[in-house]
XYZ file of C-alpha atoms in Angstrom:
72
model
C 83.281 111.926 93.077
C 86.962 110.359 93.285
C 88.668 110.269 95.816
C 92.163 108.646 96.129
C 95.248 108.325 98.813
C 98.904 109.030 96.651
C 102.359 107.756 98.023
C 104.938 108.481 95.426
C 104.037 109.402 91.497
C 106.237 108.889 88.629
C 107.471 111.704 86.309
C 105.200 110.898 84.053
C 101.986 109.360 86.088
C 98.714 108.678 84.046
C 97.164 108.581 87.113
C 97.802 111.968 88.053
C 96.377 113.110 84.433
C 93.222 111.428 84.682
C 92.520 112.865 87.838
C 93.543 116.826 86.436
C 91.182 115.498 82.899
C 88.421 114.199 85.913
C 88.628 117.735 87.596
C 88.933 119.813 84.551
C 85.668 117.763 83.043
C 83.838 118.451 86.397
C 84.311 115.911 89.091
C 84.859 116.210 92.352
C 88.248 115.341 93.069
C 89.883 114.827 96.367
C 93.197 113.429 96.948
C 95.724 112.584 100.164
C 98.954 113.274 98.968
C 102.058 112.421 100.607
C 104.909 114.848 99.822
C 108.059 113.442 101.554
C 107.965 110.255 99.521
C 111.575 107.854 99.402
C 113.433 111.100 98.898
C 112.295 111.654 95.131
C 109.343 113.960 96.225
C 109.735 116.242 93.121
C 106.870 114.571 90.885
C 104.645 114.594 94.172
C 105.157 118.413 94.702
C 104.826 119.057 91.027
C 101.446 117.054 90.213
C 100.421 118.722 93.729
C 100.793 122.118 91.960
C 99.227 120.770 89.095
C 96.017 119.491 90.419
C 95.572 122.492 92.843
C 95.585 124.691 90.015
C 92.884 122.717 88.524
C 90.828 122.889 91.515
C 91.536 119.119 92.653
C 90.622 118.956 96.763
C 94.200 118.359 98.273
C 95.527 116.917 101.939
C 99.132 116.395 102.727
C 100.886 114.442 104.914
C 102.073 115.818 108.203
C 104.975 118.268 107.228
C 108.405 116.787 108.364
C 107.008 113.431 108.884
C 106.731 110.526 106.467
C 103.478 108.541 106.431
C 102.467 105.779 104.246
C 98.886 104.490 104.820
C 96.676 101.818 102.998
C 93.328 101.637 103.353
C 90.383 99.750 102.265
């Protein structure tokens, strides 16, 4: 199981592969995703399509509001 919180992804985000390769393989994957993200949300909303399509588990942020978290 993997489970991770995203803030902002880069066009090209090897972290956002391994966890489509983790789903595709099997895992259970389940990621908080924030879409509004410093204005350059486009890689967000694309890897969002992305790993939904491979059956990733997917939570957004609260639509119209920006929220950055860390947690431990």
């Amino acid at each position: 199981i993997y489970k991770i919180t995203i803030y902002r992804l880069a066009q090209i985000s090897h972290v956002a592969s391994s966890l489509i390769n983790a789903a595709k393989n099997g895992k259970k994957v389940t990621v908080s995703i924030e879409i509004q993200a410093r204005f350059d949300e486009q890689a967000n909303i694309d890897y969002a399509e992305q790993m939904e399509n491979e059956g990733v588990n997917l939570f957004f942020g609260v639509q119209g509001l920006k929220v950055h978290s860390k947690m431990c």
